[in-house]
Amino acid sequence: MKIHGQQYRSIWLADDGRSVQIIDQTRLPHDFSIMTLRDAQSAARAIREMWVRGAPLIGATAAYGMALGVYNDPSDQAIAGYQELLLMARPTAVNLRWALERVVGRIMPLPKEQRAAAAYAEAAVICDEDVAINSAIGNHGLELIKGIRRNKSGKEPVRILTHCNAGWLATVDWGTALAPIYKAHDAGIHVQVWVDETRPRNQGATLTAWELGAHGVPFDLVVDNAGGHLMQHGAVDLCLVGTDRTTKRGDVCNKIGTYLKALAAQDNHVPFYVALPSPTIDWQIDDGLQEIPIEERGPEEVTHIQGKASDGQLLKVQISPDNTTARNPAFDVTPATLVTGLITERGICEASEDGLVALFPEHTHPAV
Amino acid sequence: MKIHGQQYRSIWLADDGRSVQIIDQTRLPHDFSIMTLRDAQSAARAIREMWVRGAPLIGATAAYGMALGVYNDPSDQAIAGYQELLLMARPTAVNLRWALERVVGRIMPLPKEQRAAAAYAEAAVICDEDVAINSAIGNHGLELIKGIRRNKSGKEPVRILTHCNAGWLATVDWGTALAPIYKAHDAGIHVQVWVDETRPRNQGATLTAWELGAHGVPFDLVVDNAGGHLMQHGAVDLCLVGTDRTTKRGDVCNKIGTYLKALAAQDNHVPFYVALPSPTIDWQIDDGLQEIPIEERGPEEVTHIQGKASDGQLLKVQISPDNTTARNPAFDVTPATLVTGLITERGICEASEDGLVALFPEHTHPAV
């Protein structure tokens, strides 16, 4: 998407044709800083330190991380090491695993001297596929927004609440949950976005606010606590969020707090849609609440917060008393029963195994 | 309650017998700073700037603010002016109005030269009554916690989630929602408190964490997004919150985000109790969602956050991009249907008009 009129993706091959460049998303929205990755270690660090985040971009970064590693050492042993290193950088992200398996599967049958070029090529295909997938998600979601527009009287905007950042910064381009919003805005539909701050890492207040603003989409920032009240008062026409991992029956594992918004949406009859590229579907598991391990991150994300001081410096301040203990589960699971529909690259379906299998029949289980 | 072993209330008459002292709660938990109020204007400012907050403490501060004003000018006209000034400092707080009407009702029949002394006396009575009320709330809530303790196997603590600060800092002493927790802790019951951060003003991360820590009650800080996940996983035995305003049918207007926790409690069969002194009941209104105007505060509370920098300085940092627009509703309404029970100074009742009137029969409506 555009940043002050210039087209960007969130990851790209550098001019040297070998290094890979990303935006350090931990410095957004205050600094726009491009980082160059030169080996698998720096790619793993970019994932671990969340310079890149969002399931699809993590996958793309891991794929390029493997290519960077293989360029240095294409041996079987080295490849196994890169795979382990990159996988451990964010254990929850299912399409990190998927992207790595895809690149490794592509290059392992090849002679060592062909592996690096093939890995770069495969990473590039993964990126281009992600862009195509997200654009398709955007087109399907656009129809949903057009439907809401038709049913709304007057000149009020279509008001969409989103949580965390499932925008183009979380993918290679377009985003997942924000793709329909960009498509609607570009089509001249008046949308107005409620951006959840998304504590503790504030991806909404920083990244979603930044990318919507840079593209010119109207939005208002709200604290995570406000969404229920807005829905009670009819100020939300649609909730639209992303997902890190979706079970085959349609349970959704997304940023902590998503479940609370889904409860409020149900209580107030607000449609609650989840946008997802099919690689984030984990066809191996049914019950998200029982089967998905939830990453617990460090307490300092809760007790401290980063921002820009009045002199322009980026710094962290401590919110809570000295020596406060904090707990920091990073995701929660929204049961399929609270999800109105899933927006995939193949269309919109009910959040159920029947719904998903109808769109992805290749995952039909054989009769037992 | 105690601060590092020393007994405090949240408001008290200074040694000069005329000025009133409070703790500047906007500087907690990083600085413990006592402020002296010398006139009605500074009392109004203390309320408006949230040096004091919490419905009962706001009422007590307004009562003393009236006394400070009347000491300077006991004329009818001046009293009307103080009343307007103090009332406008926090228009949502129902027992601010109640406390002012009580002091004014007490002093207006008196000759001017007796009004100041009577106003101070009435403010002191309001404070002592608040302490007695909260202690009674604590005793009733203690029985509830004892019941949970009896039904829990093993040595696991009783885990209680609270939102915002309904502790002794929000009242004159004991607190409302935290009173049962202090009573249980002091009675040797192992309680462990989940403290919601409570964006945007972080009263949980700052005030609740500080006062629980100072008294020695074990707690863990969590972001507001985490409570639903904790309840899904059986990590919460009881939700216990305060209220700024309760309708006669039991709808509860409390800090923004309370409604989301009540939805999660219902979805996971976690008891959700609201502690309230009866002055916060508004017997004039039924439907909280339709009838309670919600204060909207400034956007900078959302876009900026205060904390302690690594050099110990208190400062504000900006979280979101420059020129971000934000919306900041300060309260939400939790419908009575989501409330398991109301803990009042007279006992625990169902959140309904029948439940409340059974405890407060003086508010029974005559048959029409």
XYZ file of C-alpha atoms in Angstrom:
736
model
C 0.000 0.000 0.000
C 1.013 3.620 -0.031
C 3.100 5.614 2.395
C 2.752 9.272 1.616
C 2.068 8.427 -2.018
C 4.878 5.907 -2.531
C 4.093 2.215 -3.057
C 5.631 -0.231 -0.580
C 5.506 -3.863 0.394
C 6.446 -4.911 3.936
C 9.380 -7.084 2.746
C 11.430 -6.890 -0.445
C 14.700 -7.926 -2.017
C 17.356 -5.232 -1.686
C 19.086 -3.672 -4.667
C 22.048 -6.051 -4.225
C 19.701 -8.904 -5.234
C 20.649 -10.905 -2.150
C 19.894 -9.023 1.076
C 16.311 -8.581 2.208
C 14.782 -5.392 3.540
C 11.995 -4.842 6.034
C 10.502 -1.983 8.036
C 11.372 -2.035 11.752
C 7.792 -2.059 12.969
C 8.815 -1.622 16.613
C 9.784 1.986 15.794
C 6.538 2.833 14.062
C 4.655 5.118 14.094
C 7.346 7.526 15.269
C 10.250 6.447 13.054
C 10.127 4.935 9.587
C 13.255 2.819 9.632
C 14.282 0.229 7.011
C 16.401 -2.725 8.199
C 18.573 -4.925 5.996
C 18.690 -8.686 6.753
C 21.859 -10.458 5.577
C 21.623 -13.930 7.167
C 19.213 -16.410 8.766
C 20.198 -15.195 12.226
C 19.115 -11.630 11.520
C 15.874 -12.905 9.983
C 15.195 -14.952 13.136
C 15.961 -11.907 15.236
C 13.600 -9.765 13.151
C 10.830 -12.278 13.903
C 11.709 -12.748 17.570
C 12.074 -9.021 18.301
C 8.905 -8.332 16.301
C 10.540 -5.958 13.831
C 8.206 -7.960 11.598
C 4.970 -9.422 12.934
C 1.686 -10.742 11.585
C 1.336 -14.337 10.488
C 1.841 -13.868 6.712
C 4.794 -11.503 7.051
C 6.421 -13.799 9.597
C 6.063 -16.621 7.059
C 7.558 -14.512 4.280
C 10.427 -13.404 6.510
C 11.138 -16.992 7.522
C 11.151 -18.040 3.850
C 13.636 -15.302 3.003
C 15.557 -16.144 6.186
C 15.999 -19.679 4.883
C 17.180 -18.290 1.519
C 19.694 -16.034 3.279
C 20.952 -19.015 5.282
C 21.210 -21.338 2.304
C 23.140 -18.708 0.380
C 25.784 -18.960 3.125
C 25.656 -22.734 3.617
C 23.428 -25.024 1.512
C 24.262 -28.263 3.380
C 21.477 -30.505 4.724
C 22.736 -29.992 8.250
C 22.770 -26.201 7.915
C 19.248 -26.207 6.465
C 17.979 -28.241 9.425
C 19.619 -25.733 11.742
C 18.082 -22.703 9.998
C 14.694 -24.379 10.090
C 14.918 -24.976 13.845
C 16.273 -21.470 14.474
C 13.525 -19.762 12.490
C 10.766 -21.981 13.859
C 11.695 -21.198 17.438
C 11.565 -17.446 16.845
C 7.724 -17.442 17.195
C 6.486 -20.920 18.141
C 2.750 -19.984 17.898
C 2.758 -18.869 14.256
C 1.460 -21.747 12.162
C 2.392 -20.359 8.768
C 5.945 -19.736 9.868
C 6.165 -23.544 9.978
C 4.251 -23.798 6.702
C 6.529 -21.363 4.835
C 9.679 -23.075 6.076
C 8.434 -26.530 5.115
C 7.540 -25.221 1.704
C 10.976 -23.728 1.003
C 12.806 -26.714 2.485
C 10.618 -29.139 0.520
C 11.422 -27.219 -2.639
C 15.216 -27.114 -2.221
C 16.118 -30.408 -0.534
C 15.782 -32.516 -3.716
C 18.123 -30.119 -5.549
C 21.907 -30.260 -5.795
C 23.502 -27.943 -3.240
C 24.632 -25.384 -5.821
C 21.056 -24.808 -6.996
C 19.484 -24.521 -3.565
C 20.077 -20.819 -2.843
C 18.568 -19.575 -6.096
C 15.600 -21.911 -5.675
C 15.061 -20.717 -2.077
C 15.029 -17.051 -3.145
C 12.640 -17.880 -5.949
C 10.335 -19.805 -3.634
C 10.362 -16.963 -1.077
C 9.419 -14.530 -3.845
C 6.556 -16.798 -4.919
C 5.350 -17.020 -1.320
C 5.314 -13.217 -1.197
C 3.472 -12.834 -4.485
C 0.952 -15.483 -3.498
C 0.344 -13.679 -0.230
C -0.376 -10.454 -2.083
C -2.787 -12.254 -4.410
C -4.506 -14.015 -1.491
C -4.960 -10.784 0.447
C -6.245 -8.953 -2.587
C -8.833 -11.726 -3.026
C -9.778 -11.481 0.676
C -10.174 -7.759 0.127
C -12.498 -8.289 -2.824
C -14.737 -10.735 -0.929
C -14.835 -8.470 2.114
C -15.615 -5.502 -0.104
C -18.893 -7.175 -1.111
C -19.757 -7.538 2.583
C -19.110 -3.845 3.178
C -21.127 -2.915 0.088
C -24.022 -4.920 1.536
C -23.839 -3.010 4.820
C -23.646 0.257 2.877
C -26.817 -0.625 0.973
C -28.690 -1.358 4.212
C -27.628 1.855 5.940
C -29.714 4.930 5.464
C -28.331 8.426 5.251
C -24.789 9.586 4.830
C -23.347 7.899 7.908
C -20.098 6.076 7.220
C -19.829 2.301 7.491
C -18.211 1.950 10.907
C -15.837 -0.971 11.292
C -14.074 -1.985 14.495
C -10.751 -3.786 14.237
C -8.366 -5.181 16.836
C -4.569 -5.358 16.651
C -2.954 -4.928 13.244
C -4.126 -7.197 10.457
C -3.139 -4.632 7.868
C -0.609 -4.573 5.077
C 2.190 -4.270 7.628
C 1.188 -7.716 8.958
C 1.264 -9.250 5.497
C 3.314 -8.629 2.380
C 0.677 -6.220 1.071
C -3.042 -5.324 1.461
C -3.437 -6.986 4.863
C -6.151 -9.432 5.840
C -8.773 -7.652 7.969
C -7.817 -4.263 6.533
C -7.800 -5.410 2.887
C -11.599 -5.053 2.549
C -11.353 -1.642 4.196
C -8.684 -0.443 1.738
C -10.712 -1.824 -1.168
C -13.890 -0.105 0.101
C -12.094 3.189 0.707
C -10.460 3.059 -2.728
C -13.893 2.312 -4.230
C -15.248 5.541 -2.743
C -17.291 4.009 0.086
C -17.189 6.181 3.198
C -15.721 3.888 5.862
C -14.688 4.961 9.328
C -12.550 2.606 11.409
C -12.544 2.168 15.190
C -8.956 1.198 15.929
C -8.517 -0.768 19.176
C -5.310 0.288 20.898
C -4.449 -3.412 21.513
C -2.524 -3.534 24.756
C 0.050 -4.554 25.671
C 2.018 -3.974 22.454
C -0.322 -1.303 21.059
C -0.263 -2.599 17.500
C -3.554 -0.816 16.878
C -2.488 2.542 18.295
C 0.834 2.387 16.483
C 0.659 0.251 13.329
C -3.005 0.230 12.311
C -3.380 3.933 13.057
C -0.206 4.641 11.107
C -1.004 2.616 8.000
C -4.633 3.756 7.786
C -3.503 7.340 8.203
C -0.746 6.995 5.596
C -3.305 5.658 3.107
C -5.906 8.302 4.009
C -8.573 6.059 5.581
C -10.533 7.895 8.347
C -10.217 6.310 11.782
C -10.592 6.974 15.499
C -8.358 5.358 18.066
C -10.093 3.864 21.126
C -8.849 1.910 24.135
C -9.580 -1.815 24.125
C -12.164 -1.250 26.851
C -14.376 0.960 24.664
C -15.621 -1.450 21.981
C -18.445 -2.950 24.032
C -19.852 0.467 24.829
C -19.645 1.506 21.161
C -21.521 -1.634 20.121
C -24.184 -1.110 22.806
C -24.850 2.298 21.292
C -25.065 1.207 17.657
C -21.761 2.812 16.679
C -20.284 -0.321 15.075
C -21.645 -1.864 11.861
C -19.048 -4.601 11.538
C -16.161 -6.118 13.486
C -13.334 -7.261 11.270
C -10.232 -8.915 12.702
C -7.416 -11.188 11.618
C -6.226 -14.475 13.085
C -2.931 -16.129 13.782
C -4.376 -19.619 13.720
C -7.790 -20.994 12.828
C -8.956 -24.504 13.677
C -10.775 -26.647 11.153
C -14.059 -26.058 12.980
C -13.533 -22.288 12.844
C -12.203 -21.386 16.281
C -9.964 -18.359 15.948
C -6.735 -17.728 17.847
C -5.969 -14.040 17.552
C -4.452 -11.241 19.631
C -5.483 -11.203 23.283
C -8.785 -9.356 23.692
C -10.383 -10.513 20.432
C -12.674 -12.859 22.372
C -14.070 -9.976 24.448
C -15.011 -8.062 21.296
C -16.664 -11.148 19.830
C -18.781 -11.510 22.986
C -19.887 -7.875 22.734
C -20.643 -8.269 19.026
C -22.868 -11.265 19.735
C -24.619 -9.477 22.605
C -25.380 -6.501 20.356
C -26.089 -8.314 17.076
C -23.065 -6.810 15.350
C -21.605 -9.048 12.623
C -18.174 -10.374 13.612
C -16.003 -11.474 10.695
C -12.490 -12.889 10.660
C -10.275 -12.477 7.603
C -7.710 -15.173 6.962
C -5.464 -16.527 4.271
C -5.907 -20.299 4.131
C -2.327 -21.038 5.277
C -3.377 -19.899 8.757
C -5.942 -22.713 8.959
C -4.626 -25.575 11.053
C -6.510 -28.577 9.679
C -5.000 -30.804 12.369
C -6.956 -29.345 15.279
C -10.604 -28.916 16.203
C -10.950 -27.252 19.578
C -8.964 -24.050 19.765
C -9.510 -23.558 23.467
C -8.214 -26.992 24.413
C -5.612 -27.550 21.721
C -3.843 -24.261 21.005
C -0.997 -23.453 23.381
C -1.037 -19.740 24.194
C 2.292 -17.938 24.131
C 2.966 -16.053 27.352
C 5.276 -13.100 26.855
C 7.381 -11.136 29.311
C 5.802 -9.040 32.078
C 7.680 -5.884 31.063
C 5.347 -5.533 28.057
C 2.572 -4.930 30.604
C 4.444 -2.866 33.180
C 6.262 -0.618 30.674
C 5.171 1.167 27.521
C 7.062 2.782 24.667
C 6.222 6.154 23.235
C 7.576 9.454 22.008
C 8.545 11.990 24.653
C 7.892 15.689 24.139
C 11.483 16.103 22.886
C 10.902 13.507 20.158
C 12.922 10.734 21.844
C 11.495 7.205 21.794
C 11.574 5.810 25.288
C 9.935 3.391 27.658
C 8.131 4.477 30.789
C 7.056 2.321 33.711
C 3.319 2.429 34.409
C 2.948 0.285 37.518
C 4.673 0.333 40.916
C 8.226 -0.949 41.223
C 8.462 -4.745 41.382
C 4.930 -5.349 40.094
C 4.361 -8.908 38.903
C 2.377 -9.162 35.684
C 1.013 -11.929 33.478
C 1.008 -11.546 29.725
C -0.889 -14.103 27.630
C -0.459 -12.900 24.036
C -3.466 -14.518 22.339
C -6.911 -15.770 23.109
C -9.301 -18.117 21.364
C -12.657 -16.968 20.039
C -14.963 -19.969 19.668
C -16.514 -20.451 16.235
C -19.984 -19.914 17.726
C -19.139 -16.218 18.159
C -17.853 -15.778 14.596
C -20.390 -14.685 11.974
C -18.173 -15.682 9.091
C -14.664 -16.308 7.819
C -13.381 -14.280 4.878
C -10.865 -16.339 2.907
C -9.218 -15.912 -0.458
C -11.824 -18.287 -1.911
C -14.843 -16.528 -0.474
C -16.789 -16.085 2.747
C -17.979 -19.089 4.723
C -19.589 -20.021 8.009
C -17.119 -20.593 10.857
C -17.503 -24.366 10.895
C -15.860 -27.452 9.438
C -18.678 -27.689 6.887
C -18.166 -24.077 5.898
C -14.404 -24.393 5.551
C -14.454 -27.737 3.747
C -16.990 -26.404 1.242
C -14.411 -23.768 0.252
C -11.403 -26.065 0.642
C -12.710 -29.480 -0.460
C -9.174 -30.814 -0.693
C -9.345 -31.011 3.096
C -12.455 -33.200 3.164
C -11.894 -36.121 5.487
C -12.436 -39.557 3.998
C -15.421 -41.358 5.515
C -14.269 -43.677 8.291
C -5.707 1.082 55.235
C -1.994 0.814 55.669
C 0.839 2.301 53.663
C 4.065 0.653 54.703
C 2.631 0.017 58.148
C 1.122 3.469 58.770
C -2.656 3.924 58.902
C -4.165 6.409 56.434
C -7.485 7.620 55.145
C -7.751 9.150 51.669
C -8.977 12.532 52.999
C -8.522 14.125 56.410
C -8.614 17.426 58.251
C -5.180 19.028 58.466
C -3.495 19.877 61.755
C -4.709 23.500 61.452
C -8.262 22.175 61.919
C -9.458 23.996 58.812
C -7.550 22.913 55.694
C -8.182 19.500 54.206
C -5.521 17.071 52.987
C -5.629 14.481 50.243
C -3.191 12.286 48.344
C -2.511 13.432 44.762
C -3.552 10.180 43.131
C -2.375 11.297 39.687
C 1.229 10.920 40.911
C 0.752 7.431 42.319
C 2.294 4.892 42.246
C 5.566 6.694 41.590
C 5.250 9.607 44.040
C 3.372 9.728 47.333
C 2.396 13.379 47.471
C -0.006 15.004 49.972
C -1.949 18.074 48.796
C -3.563 20.686 51.034
C -6.948 22.123 49.981
C -7.715 25.593 51.354
C -10.856 26.688 49.469
C -13.782 25.410 47.389
C -11.906 26.189 44.194
C -8.998 23.902 45.053
C -11.444 21.164 46.093
C -13.209 21.485 42.720
C -9.848 21.352 41.002
C -8.866 18.244 42.969
C -12.037 16.564 41.692
C -11.744 17.845 38.128
C -8.037 16.988 37.762
C -8.659 13.620 39.422
C -6.211 14.144 42.271
C -9.108 12.450 44.028
C -11.375 10.020 42.222
C -13.838 7.268 43.041
C -17.459 8.060 43.779
C -17.313 8.070 47.613
C -14.084 10.074 47.826
C -15.405 12.578 45.296
C -18.472 12.998 47.517
C -16.338 13.462 50.633
C -14.090 15.960 48.847
C -17.116 17.921 47.623
C -18.530 17.990 51.167
C -15.263 19.339 52.539
C -15.036 21.680 49.532
C -18.364 23.179 50.569
C -17.087 23.545 54.147
C -13.929 25.288 52.898
C -16.069 27.636 50.804
C -18.534 28.410 53.584
C -15.662 29.187 55.931
C -14.705 31.968 53.512
C -18.228 33.188 52.694
C -21.348 31.706 54.316
C -23.898 33.730 52.301
C -26.735 31.987 50.461
C -25.414 33.284 47.162
C -21.891 31.998 47.809
C -23.216 28.585 48.830
C -25.206 28.315 45.589
C -22.022 29.196 43.687
C -19.907 26.582 45.495
C -22.563 23.982 44.866
C -22.603 24.704 41.129
C -18.800 24.826 40.961
C -18.333 21.505 42.734
C -21.163 19.778 40.891
C -19.691 20.667 37.517
C -16.297 19.235 38.420
C -17.501 15.660 37.616
C -21.059 15.727 36.241
C -21.425 11.898 36.136
C -20.815 11.265 39.838
C -24.184 10.831 41.514
C -22.971 10.970 45.099
C -21.114 14.178 44.482
C -24.590 15.680 44.067
C -25.839 13.694 47.065
C -23.034 14.867 49.364
C -23.462 18.500 48.356
C -27.221 18.413 48.873
C -26.690 16.867 52.267
C -24.250 19.528 53.467
C -26.282 22.364 51.959
C -29.501 20.977 53.441
C -27.814 20.847 56.827
C -26.425 24.391 56.844
C -29.015 26.505 55.004
C -31.473 26.642 57.930
C -28.688 27.869 60.232
C -27.603 31.464 60.913
C -24.600 32.360 58.774
C -22.145 32.350 61.666
C -22.925 28.703 62.457
C -22.762 27.401 58.906
C -19.016 26.767 58.564
C -18.734 24.678 61.726
C -21.847 22.716 60.753
C -20.479 22.098 57.255
C -17.182 20.744 58.613
C -19.096 18.547 61.049
C -21.356 17.215 58.313
C -18.376 16.490 56.036
C -16.727 14.562 58.882
C -19.922 12.563 59.423
C -20.092 11.782 55.686
C -16.515 10.475 55.887
C -17.160 8.350 58.974
C -20.337 6.959 57.474
C -18.455 6.035 54.319
C -15.879 4.139 56.346
C -18.638 2.285 58.219
C -20.497 1.500 54.980
C -17.385 0.141 53.287
C -16.447 -1.929 56.286
C -19.941 -3.452 56.191
C -19.589 -4.128 52.435
C -16.288 -5.797 53.242
C -17.893 -8.042 55.861
C -20.701 -9.150 53.511
C -18.244 -9.765 50.663
C -15.979 -11.680 53.018
C -18.744 -14.270 53.506
C -18.937 -14.653 49.716
C -15.177 -15.253 49.507
C -15.342 -17.711 52.405
C -17.991 -19.634 50.477
C -15.758 -19.831 47.400
C -12.866 -20.916 49.614
C -14.963 -23.760 51.056
C -15.876 -25.005 47.572
C -12.308 -24.937 46.252
C -10.150 -27.982 46.708
C -6.466 -27.890 47.414
C -4.279 -24.971 48.348
C -5.006 -22.814 45.314
C -5.728 -19.215 46.226
C -9.143 -17.657 45.666
C -8.539 -15.734 42.451
C -10.448 -12.484 42.102
C -10.453 -10.217 39.060
C -11.077 -6.524 39.555
C -11.304 -3.604 37.144
C -10.258 -0.011 37.760
C -9.722 1.097 41.359
C -12.554 0.534 43.787
C -10.140 0.382 46.674
C -9.597 2.510 49.717
C -8.091 5.246 47.553
C -11.491 5.568 45.837
C -13.326 5.874 49.144
C -12.458 7.338 52.520
C -11.202 3.942 53.713
C -11.537 0.184 52.953
C -12.800 0.656 49.412
C -15.872 -0.994 47.922
C -14.798 -3.866 45.651
C -11.482 -4.239 47.479
C -12.993 -4.143 50.989
C -13.944 -7.857 50.907
C -10.454 -8.642 49.596
C -8.750 -6.748 52.435
C -11.065 -8.430 54.961
C -10.326 -11.870 53.479
C -6.585 -11.256 53.363
C -6.581 -9.966 56.942
C -8.584 -13.050 57.975
C -5.826 -15.292 56.624
C -7.598 -16.455 53.449
C -5.166 -16.846 50.560
C -6.505 -14.470 47.900
C -4.759 -13.589 44.677
C -6.016 -10.605 42.670
C -5.979 -10.151 38.895
C -5.615 -6.388 38.498
C -6.931 -5.041 35.185
C -4.687 -2.251 33.940
C -7.797 -0.138 33.134
C -6.897 1.985 30.141
C -6.887 4.805 29.434
C -6.089 6.180 32.895
C -4.514 2.968 34.233
C -6.134 3.174 37.652
C -5.621 -0.562 38.028
C -1.955 -0.586 37.039
C -1.236 2.437 39.202
C -3.671 2.734 42.116
C -5.006 -0.776 42.695
C -1.572 -2.321 42.233
C -0.092 0.263 44.593
C -2.625 -0.060 47.388
C -2.778 -3.865 47.287
C 1.011 -3.995 47.300
C 1.283 -1.508 50.173
C -1.101 -3.644 52.233
C 0.620 -6.901 51.247
C -2.166 -8.525 49.197
C -0.769 -10.756 46.385
C -1.738 -9.643 42.884
C -0.790 -9.902 39.217
C -1.262 -7.054 36.800
C -2.879 -7.919 33.445
C -3.935 -5.845 30.459
C -7.666 -5.277 30.068
C -7.661 -7.661 27.108
C -6.575 -10.665 29.202
C -9.562 -11.239 31.509
C -11.670 -13.199 29.023
C -8.818 -15.611 28.348
C -8.209 -16.070 32.084
C -11.890 -16.863 32.634
C -11.960 -19.305 29.709
C -9.158 -21.211 31.420
C -10.689 -21.346 34.901
C -8.216 -18.893 36.393
C -10.856 -16.565 37.883
C -13.130 -17.592 40.781
C -14.882 -14.251 41.180
C -15.125 -10.864 39.470
C -15.532 -8.008 41.898
C -15.905 -4.424 40.700
C -17.254 -1.111 41.918
C -19.757 1.235 40.330
C -20.137 4.955 39.884
C -23.892 4.775 39.488
C -26.408 1.962 39.855
C -29.978 2.136 38.583
C -32.888 0.953 40.687
C -33.189 -2.175 38.548
C -29.511 -2.979 39.057
C -27.813 -1.752 35.896
C -24.278 -0.707 36.737
C -22.401 2.252 35.281
C -18.726 1.711 35.969
C -15.360 2.347 34.333
C -15.230 1.668 30.599
C -14.544 -2.016 29.955
C -16.531 -3.385 32.897
C -19.257 -4.577 30.515
C -16.760 -6.685 28.536
C -15.641 -8.476 31.706
C -19.256 -9.105 32.699
C -19.922 -10.706 29.298
C -16.905 -12.985 29.724
C -17.962 -13.879 33.273
C -21.412 -14.891 32.057
C -19.971 -16.895 29.158
C -17.690 -18.809 31.543
C -20.014 -19.128 34.575
C -17.810 -16.943 36.755
C -19.758 -15.049 39.437
C -19.763 -11.297 38.744
C -20.427 -9.127 41.796
C -20.613 -5.367 42.112
C -19.861 -3.689 45.444
C -21.623 -0.424 46.147
C -22.468 1.909 48.962
C -26.167 2.767 48.720
C -25.547 6.468 47.958
C -24.406 5.392 44.471
C -27.872 3.977 43.749
C -29.875 6.338 41.583
C -33.471 5.482 42.477
C -34.725 7.889 39.805
C -33.678 5.787 36.820
C -34.355 2.293 35.524
C -32.509 1.681 32.283
C -28.825 2.470 32.598
C -28.109 2.097 28.910
C -30.798 4.560 27.850
C -30.783 6.960 30.759
C -27.207 7.446 31.957
C -25.225 10.049 30.006
C -21.669 8.812 29.514
C -18.891 11.321 30.115
C -16.517 11.588 27.163
C -13.063 12.709 28.174
C -10.228 14.224 26.150
C -8.446 12.258 23.409
C -5.008 12.864 24.903
C -5.795 10.320 27.629
C -5.834 7.713 24.845
C -2.986 8.984 22.687
C -0.579 9.712 25.565
C 0.364 7.833 28.709
C 2.155 8.822 31.891
C 4.868 6.759 33.480
C 8.256 6.824 35.124
C 11.270 7.092 32.849
C 14.457 5.175 33.601
C 15.870 8.295 35.291
C 12.906 8.401 37.701
C 11.182 11.387 36.049
C 7.406 11.238 35.628
C 6.557 12.086 32.063
C 4.031 11.568 29.306
C 4.821 9.764 26.095
C 2.797 9.726 22.900
C 1.754 6.249 21.780
C -0.002 6.886 18.483
C 0.993 8.777 15.320
C 1.002 12.569 15.338
C -2.468 14.097 14.906
C -4.336 10.877 15.703
C -7.997 11.449 16.516
C -9.275 9.397 19.433
C -12.575 8.870 21.231
C -12.663 8.417 24.967
C -15.926 7.337 26.605
C -15.093 7.029 30.300
C -17.794 4.609 31.484
C -20.008 1.866 30.222
C -23.194 0.286 31.473
C -23.370 -3.366 32.484
C -26.978 -4.527 32.335
C -28.365 -6.117 35.515
C -28.815 -9.419 33.672
C -25.021 -9.849 33.638
C -24.609 -9.087 37.357
C -24.722 -12.055 39.750
C -25.289 -9.884 42.778
C -24.869 -6.485 44.393
C -22.884 -6.206 47.628
C -24.233 -3.311 49.699
C -23.699 -2.200 53.261
C -26.938 -3.950 54.206
C -26.103 -7.266 52.571
C -25.953 -8.964 49.191
C -28.924 -8.904 46.847
C -29.949 -9.818 43.332
C -29.326 -7.070 40.755
C -32.991 -6.148 40.355
C -35.503 -3.686 41.721
C -36.944 -6.459 43.904
C -33.509 -7.282 45.248
C -32.620 -3.682 46.000
C -35.983 -2.746 47.484
C -35.862 -5.769 49.796
C -32.667 -4.332 51.293
C -33.778 -0.702 51.063
C -37.534 -0.855 51.712
C -37.658 2.903 52.270
C -37.451 3.132 48.461
C -40.530 0.974 47.852
C -42.813 2.700 45.378
C -46.384 3.219 46.510
C -48.871 1.168 44.489
C -50.316 3.279 41.701
